[in-house]
Amino acid sequence: MKSKCVLIFLVVIWLFNMGKGIGCGSKVNAEINIPLSTWVWDTKKWMLNQEAILEKLQEKKVTNVYLQIDTHLSPSVYRHFIQQAQAQGISVYALDGAPYWIGPSGIEEQEAFFNWITAYQAQADEPQQFLGVHLDVEPYLYKSWENNRAKSILQYQYVISQAAVQSHELHLPLAVDIPFWFDEVPFKNSNGSGLLGRWIIQYADEVTIMAYRNHADKENGIAEITENERKWGRVLSTPIEIGVETMASDEGEYISFSAKGEEKMMQELDMLLTECQAENPPSSIAVHHFDSWLQMKP
C-alpha cells in the first residue's frame, strides 16, 4: 500500500513539473493571443509580388509590418501595398536605419529618409499612408563604438531625438529597435545621465527589444533579459515589444529559433506571455525577419 502511495505522489510531482515546463499550465499551440509584427528587408522582392506577401502575412496573423524603404521603387508600389494591407488590418511602418547613421554621413542619410517619407505622405491618400516610423540603427556595430563609446552614444541619442521631432512633425509614432543589454549601458552627457535603454524608452513612442534567445523562462531567457525594459515601459507608458530571431546565428545555439521550428517558437512565446502575465507584459511580439520566418520548419 505504501509503495502505491509513493507512486501516486511521484506521478503528481511529475505532472506538476510538466505544467511548469509549459508555462504554468498555458495552452501550448502554434498561435499566441497577442499582436505580431515582422521586419521586411527584401523590399523589392516583396513589393513586386504583393499578392504573395499579403497572403503570407495573413497566414502568419501579422498585424504590423516594418517595411524598409527602397527609394528606387515607385511610390505607387507602396501606395498599392499599404492600401491592401490596411484593408486586411495590417499596419505598415516605414523602416530604415544603419550603424553609420551615427557617423559623419549619418545626418544626410537620415534627412533623405525623412524627406522621402514627407513627400510620400503628402502625395498618398489616407488609406495609403504609413502609420509609423521604425528605426533600426544598431550603433554598437559602428567602428567608433569600441574606441569612443561616449561620443557614439551622444551621436546615437542625437539621431533618435531628431527622428522623434521629424516623426512627430509627420504625426507619426517613432518606434526604435534596441538590444536587451542597453539596460546596462550607462551614459553621462548633455542629455543627462542614466542607462541608455531607459533613455530610449523615455524618448521613443514604441520600443522593440531585440531579445534574441530561443527560450522564454529559464536563466538568461527572454523574460529575464527584458525585465528592466518591460518595467520601464510600464512606468514611462511606452509600449514594449519583444523581438525574437529566426535567422541562423553563429553567436550560439541559444540565440535563434531557426533550428527549433515555428511550433517550438510559439510555445516559448506562449510561456513568455504567461511568465509576464502578472507583471509588465509586452505589448506585442516581433519576429525577425519575414523571409527567414517563412523558411522555418513547422
Coordinates of C-alpha atoms in Angstrom, one line a residue:
M1 CA 0.0 0.0 0.0
K2 CA 2.8 2.3 0.9
S3 CA 4.6 1.8 -2.5
K4 CA 1.4 2.6 -4.3
C5 CA 1.0 5.9 -2.4
V6 CA 4.6 6.7 -3.3
L7 CA 4.0 6.0 -6.9
I8 CA 0.9 8.3 -7.0
F9 CA 2.9 11.0 -5.2
L10 CA 5.7 10.8 -7.9
V11 CA 3.2 11.0 -10.7
V12 CA 1.6 14.1 -9.2
I13 CA 5.0 15.7 -8.9
W14 CA 5.9 14.8 -12.5
L15 CA 2.6 16.3 -13.7
F16 CA 3.2 19.4 -11.7
N17 CA 6.7 19.9 -13.2
M18 CA 5.4 19.2 -16.7
G19 CA 2.9 22.0 -16.1
K20 CA 5.7 24.4 -15.0
G21 CA 7.7 23.4 -18.1
I22 CA 4.9 24.6 -20.5
G23 CA 4.4 27.9 -18.9
C24 CA 2.3 27.3 -15.7
G25 CA -0.5 25.4 -17.4
S26 CA -0.8 27.6 -20.5
K27 CA -2.2 26.0 -23.6
V28 CA 0.5 25.0 -26.0
N29 CA -0.2 25.5 -29.6
A30 CA 1.1 27.3 -32.7
E31 CA -0.7 30.5 -32.1
I32 CA -0.4 33.3 -29.5
N33 CA -3.1 35.8 -28.5
I34 CA -1.0 39.0 -28.9
P35 CA -0.3 41.3 -31.9
L36 CA 2.5 40.0 -34.1
S37 CA 5.0 42.2 -36.1
T38 CA 7.7 41.4 -38.6
W39 CA 10.5 43.1 -40.4
V40 CA 10.5 43.1 -44.2
W41 CA 14.0 43.9 -45.5
D42 CA 13.9 42.5 -49.1
T43 CA 11.5 45.2 -50.1
K44 CA 11.9 45.0 -53.9
K45 CA 11.3 41.2 -53.9
W46 CA 8.0 41.5 -52.0
M47 CA 6.7 44.8 -53.4
L48 CA 6.8 43.3 -56.9
N49 CA 5.0 40.2 -55.5
Q50 CA 2.4 41.8 -53.3
E51 CA -0.4 39.2 -53.6
A52 CA 2.0 36.6 -52.2
I53 CA 3.3 38.7 -49.3
L54 CA -0.2 39.7 -48.3
E55 CA -1.4 36.1 -48.3
K56 CA 1.6 35.0 -46.2
L57 CA 1.2 37.9 -43.7
Q58 CA -2.4 36.8 -43.2
E59 CA -1.4 33.2 -42.7
K60 CA 1.1 34.3 -40.0
K61 CA -1.5 36.6 -38.4
V62 CA 0.8 39.6 -38.7
T63 CA -0.7 42.9 -37.6
N64 CA 2.3 45.2 -38.1
V65 CA 4.9 45.3 -40.9
Y66 CA 8.2 47.2 -40.7
L67 CA 8.9 47.7 -44.4
Q68 CA 12.4 49.0 -45.3
I69 CA 12.2 51.9 -47.8
D70 CA 13.7 51.3 -51.2
T71 CA 13.7 54.7 -52.8
H72 CA 14.3 53.1 -56.2
L73 CA 10.8 51.8 -56.2
S74 CA 7.9 54.0 -57.4
P75 CA 5.7 55.4 -54.6
S76 CA 2.8 53.9 -56.4
V77 CA 4.1 50.5 -55.5
Y78 CA 4.0 51.4 -51.8
R79 CA 0.6 53.1 -52.1
H80 CA -1.0 49.9 -53.6
F81 CA 0.6 47.7 -50.9
I82 CA -0.3 49.8 -47.9
Q83 CA -3.9 50.2 -49.1
Q84 CA -4.3 46.5 -49.5
A85 CA -2.5 45.8 -46.2
Q86 CA -4.7 48.3 -44.2
A87 CA -7.8 46.8 -45.7
Q88 CA -6.7 43.5 -44.1
G89 CA -6.0 45.1 -40.7
I90 CA -2.2 45.3 -41.2
S91 CA -0.4 48.5 -40.2
V92 CA 2.8 49.4 -42.2
Y93 CA 5.7 51.3 -40.7
A94 CA 8.5 52.9 -42.8
L95 CA 11.7 51.1 -41.8
D96 CA 15.3 52.2 -42.1
G97 CA 18.5 52.9 -40.2
A98 CA 22.1 51.7 -40.2
P99 CA 25.1 51.8 -37.9
Y100 CA 26.8 54.5 -40.0
W101 CA 23.9 56.9 -39.2
I102 CA 25.9 57.9 -36.1
G103 CA 28.9 58.7 -38.4
P104 CA 29.7 61.8 -40.5
S105 CA 27.3 61.0 -43.3
G106 CA 24.5 59.8 -41.0
I107 CA 22.7 63.1 -40.8
E108 CA 22.4 63.3 -44.6
E109 CA 21.1 59.7 -44.7
Q110 CA 18.5 60.4 -42.0
E111 CA 17.4 63.6 -43.7
A112 CA 17.0 61.8 -47.0
F113 CA 14.9 59.1 -45.4
F114 CA 12.5 61.6 -43.7
N115 CA 12.4 63.8 -46.8
W116 CA 11.2 60.7 -48.8
I117 CA 8.5 59.9 -46.2
T118 CA 7.4 63.5 -46.0
A119 CA 6.9 63.6 -49.8
Y120 CA 5.3 60.2 -49.9
Q121 CA 2.8 61.0 -47.1
A122 CA 1.8 64.3 -48.8
Q123 CA 1.0 62.5 -52.1
A124 CA -0.8 59.5 -50.7
D125 CA -4.4 59.2 -49.6
E126 CA -5.0 58.3 -46.0
P127 CA -5.5 54.6 -46.6
Q128 CA -2.2 54.5 -48.5
Q129 CA -0.1 56.3 -45.8
F130 CA 2.5 54.8 -43.4
L131 CA 1.2 54.6 -39.9
G132 CA 4.6 54.9 -38.2
V133 CA 8.4 55.2 -38.5
H134 CA 10.6 52.3 -37.3
L135 CA 14.3 52.8 -36.9
D136 CA 16.9 50.0 -36.6
V137 CA 20.2 51.8 -36.2
E138 CA 22.4 49.4 -34.1
P139 CA 25.1 52.0 -33.2
Y140 CA 27.2 49.3 -31.5
L141 CA 28.2 48.0 -34.9
Y142 CA 29.8 51.2 -35.9
K143 CA 33.6 51.5 -35.6
S144 CA 33.6 54.3 -33.0
W145 CA 31.5 52.3 -30.5
E146 CA 34.6 50.5 -29.2
N147 CA 37.2 53.3 -29.3
N148 CA 34.9 56.2 -28.3
R149 CA 31.8 54.9 -26.6
A150 CA 30.8 58.3 -25.1
K151 CA 30.8 60.1 -28.4
S152 CA 29.0 57.2 -30.1
I153 CA 26.2 57.3 -27.5
L154 CA 25.8 61.0 -27.8
Q155 CA 25.6 60.9 -31.5
Y156 CA 23.1 58.0 -31.3
Q157 CA 20.9 60.0 -28.9
Y158 CA 21.0 62.9 -31.4
V159 CA 19.8 60.5 -34.2
I160 CA 16.9 59.3 -32.0
S161 CA 15.9 62.8 -30.8
Q162 CA 16.0 64.2 -34.3
A163 CA 13.9 61.3 -35.5
A164 CA 11.4 61.9 -32.8
V165 CA 11.0 65.5 -33.9
Q166 CA 10.7 64.5 -37.6
S167 CA 8.2 61.7 -36.9
H168 CA 6.0 63.9 -34.8
E169 CA 6.0 66.6 -37.5
L170 CA 4.5 64.0 -39.7
H171 CA 2.1 63.0 -36.9
L172 CA 3.6 59.5 -36.9
P173 CA 4.8 57.5 -33.9
L174 CA 8.5 56.7 -33.7
A175 CA 9.4 53.1 -32.9
V176 CA 13.0 52.1 -32.2
D177 CA 14.8 48.8 -32.1
I178 CA 17.3 48.3 -29.2
P179 CA 19.2 45.2 -27.9
F180 CA 18.2 43.9 -24.5
W181 CA 21.6 44.8 -23.0
F182 CA 21.1 48.6 -23.4
D183 CA 19.8 48.4 -19.9
E184 CA 23.4 48.0 -18.8
V185 CA 24.9 50.8 -20.9
P186 CA 25.5 54.0 -18.8
F187 CA 25.8 57.5 -20.2
K188 CA 26.6 60.9 -18.9
N189 CA 26.5 63.8 -21.3
S190 CA 24.4 66.8 -22.3
N191 CA 21.3 64.6 -22.3
G192 CA 21.7 63.9 -18.6
S193 CA 22.8 60.7 -17.1
G194 CA 21.4 57.2 -16.7
L195 CA 21.0 54.0 -18.7
L196 CA 20.7 54.1 -22.4
G197 CA 17.9 51.6 -22.6
R198 CA 15.7 53.7 -20.2
W199 CA 16.6 56.9 -22.1
I200 CA 15.4 55.4 -25.4
I201 CA 12.2 54.1 -23.8
Q202 CA 11.5 57.5 -22.5
Y203 CA 12.2 59.2 -25.8
A204 CA 10.5 56.9 -28.3
D205 CA 6.8 56.2 -28.7
E206 CA 7.3 52.5 -29.1
V207 CA 10.3 50.3 -28.5
T208 CA 11.2 46.8 -29.7
I209 CA 13.6 44.9 -27.6
M210 CA 15.8 42.5 -29.6
A211 CA 15.7 39.7 -27.1
Y212 CA 17.4 37.1 -29.2
R213 CA 17.1 34.0 -27.1
N214 CA 15.3 30.7 -28.0
H215 CA 13.9 30.0 -24.6
A216 CA 11.5 32.1 -22.5
D217 CA 11.5 31.3 -18.8
K218 CA 14.9 29.8 -18.0
E219 CA 18.0 31.6 -16.8
N220 CA 19.1 34.1 -19.4
G221 CA 15.8 33.6 -21.1
I222 CA 13.6 36.2 -22.8
A223 CA 11.6 37.0 -19.7
E224 CA 14.7 37.6 -17.6
I225 CA 16.7 39.7 -20.0
T226 CA 13.8 42.0 -20.8
E227 CA 12.6 42.5 -17.2
N228 CA 14.1 46.0 -16.8
E229 CA 12.8 47.3 -20.2
R230 CA 9.3 46.0 -19.6
K231 CA 9.2 47.7 -16.2
W232 CA 10.5 51.0 -17.6
G233 CA 7.9 50.7 -20.4
R234 CA 5.1 50.5 -17.8
V235 CA 6.5 53.4 -15.8
L236 CA 7.0 55.6 -18.8
S237 CA 3.8 54.5 -20.6
T238 CA 5.8 53.2 -23.7
P239 CA 4.6 50.1 -25.4
I240 CA 7.4 47.4 -25.2
E241 CA 7.5 44.8 -28.0
I242 CA 9.7 41.7 -27.7
G243 CA 11.6 40.7 -30.8
V244 CA 12.8 37.1 -31.5
E245 CA 15.2 35.8 -34.1
T246 CA 14.5 33.2 -36.8
M247 CA 17.7 33.6 -38.8
A248 CA 20.5 31.1 -38.3
S249 CA 23.2 32.5 -35.9
D250 CA 26.8 31.7 -35.3
E251 CA 26.7 33.5 -32.0
G252 CA 25.4 30.5 -30.1
E253 CA 22.7 27.8 -30.2
Y254 CA 20.6 29.7 -27.7
I255 CA 20.1 32.8 -30.0
S256 CA 17.7 31.8 -32.7
F257 CA 14.6 29.7 -33.2
S258 CA 15.9 28.8 -36.7
A259 CA 16.7 25.1 -35.8
K260 CA 13.8 24.6 -33.4
G261 CA 10.9 25.4 -35.8
E262 CA 7.8 27.6 -35.6
E263 CA 5.8 25.4 -33.3
K264 CA 8.5 25.5 -30.7
M265 CA 8.9 29.2 -31.1
M266 CA 5.2 29.8 -30.5
Q267 CA 5.3 27.5 -27.4
E268 CA 8.1 29.5 -25.9
L269 CA 6.4 32.8 -26.7
D270 CA 3.3 31.4 -25.1
M271 CA 5.4 30.7 -22.0
L272 CA 6.8 34.2 -22.1
L273 CA 3.3 35.7 -22.1
T274 CA 2.4 33.5 -19.1
E275 CA 5.6 34.4 -17.3
C276 CA 4.9 38.1 -17.8
Q277 CA 1.2 38.0 -17.4
A278 CA 1.2 39.2 -13.8
E279 CA 3.8 41.9 -14.2
N280 CA 4.7 44.1 -17.2
P281 CA 3.6 42.0 -20.2
P282 CA 4.9 43.0 -23.6
S283 CA 2.5 44.9 -25.9
S284 CA 3.4 42.7 -28.9
I285 CA 5.8 40.1 -30.4
A286 CA 8.1 40.9 -33.4
V287 CA 9.7 38.1 -35.5
H288 CA 12.9 38.8 -37.2
H289 CA 12.6 38.6 -40.1
F290 CA 9.9 37.8 -42.5
D291 CA 11.9 35.8 -45.1
S292 CA 13.6 33.6 -42.5
W293 CA 10.4 33.1 -40.6
L294 CA 8.8 31.7 -43.8
Q295 CA 11.7 29.3 -44.2
M296 CA 11.4 27.7 -40.8
K297 CA 10.3 24.2 -40.3
P298 CA 6.7 23.8 -38.9

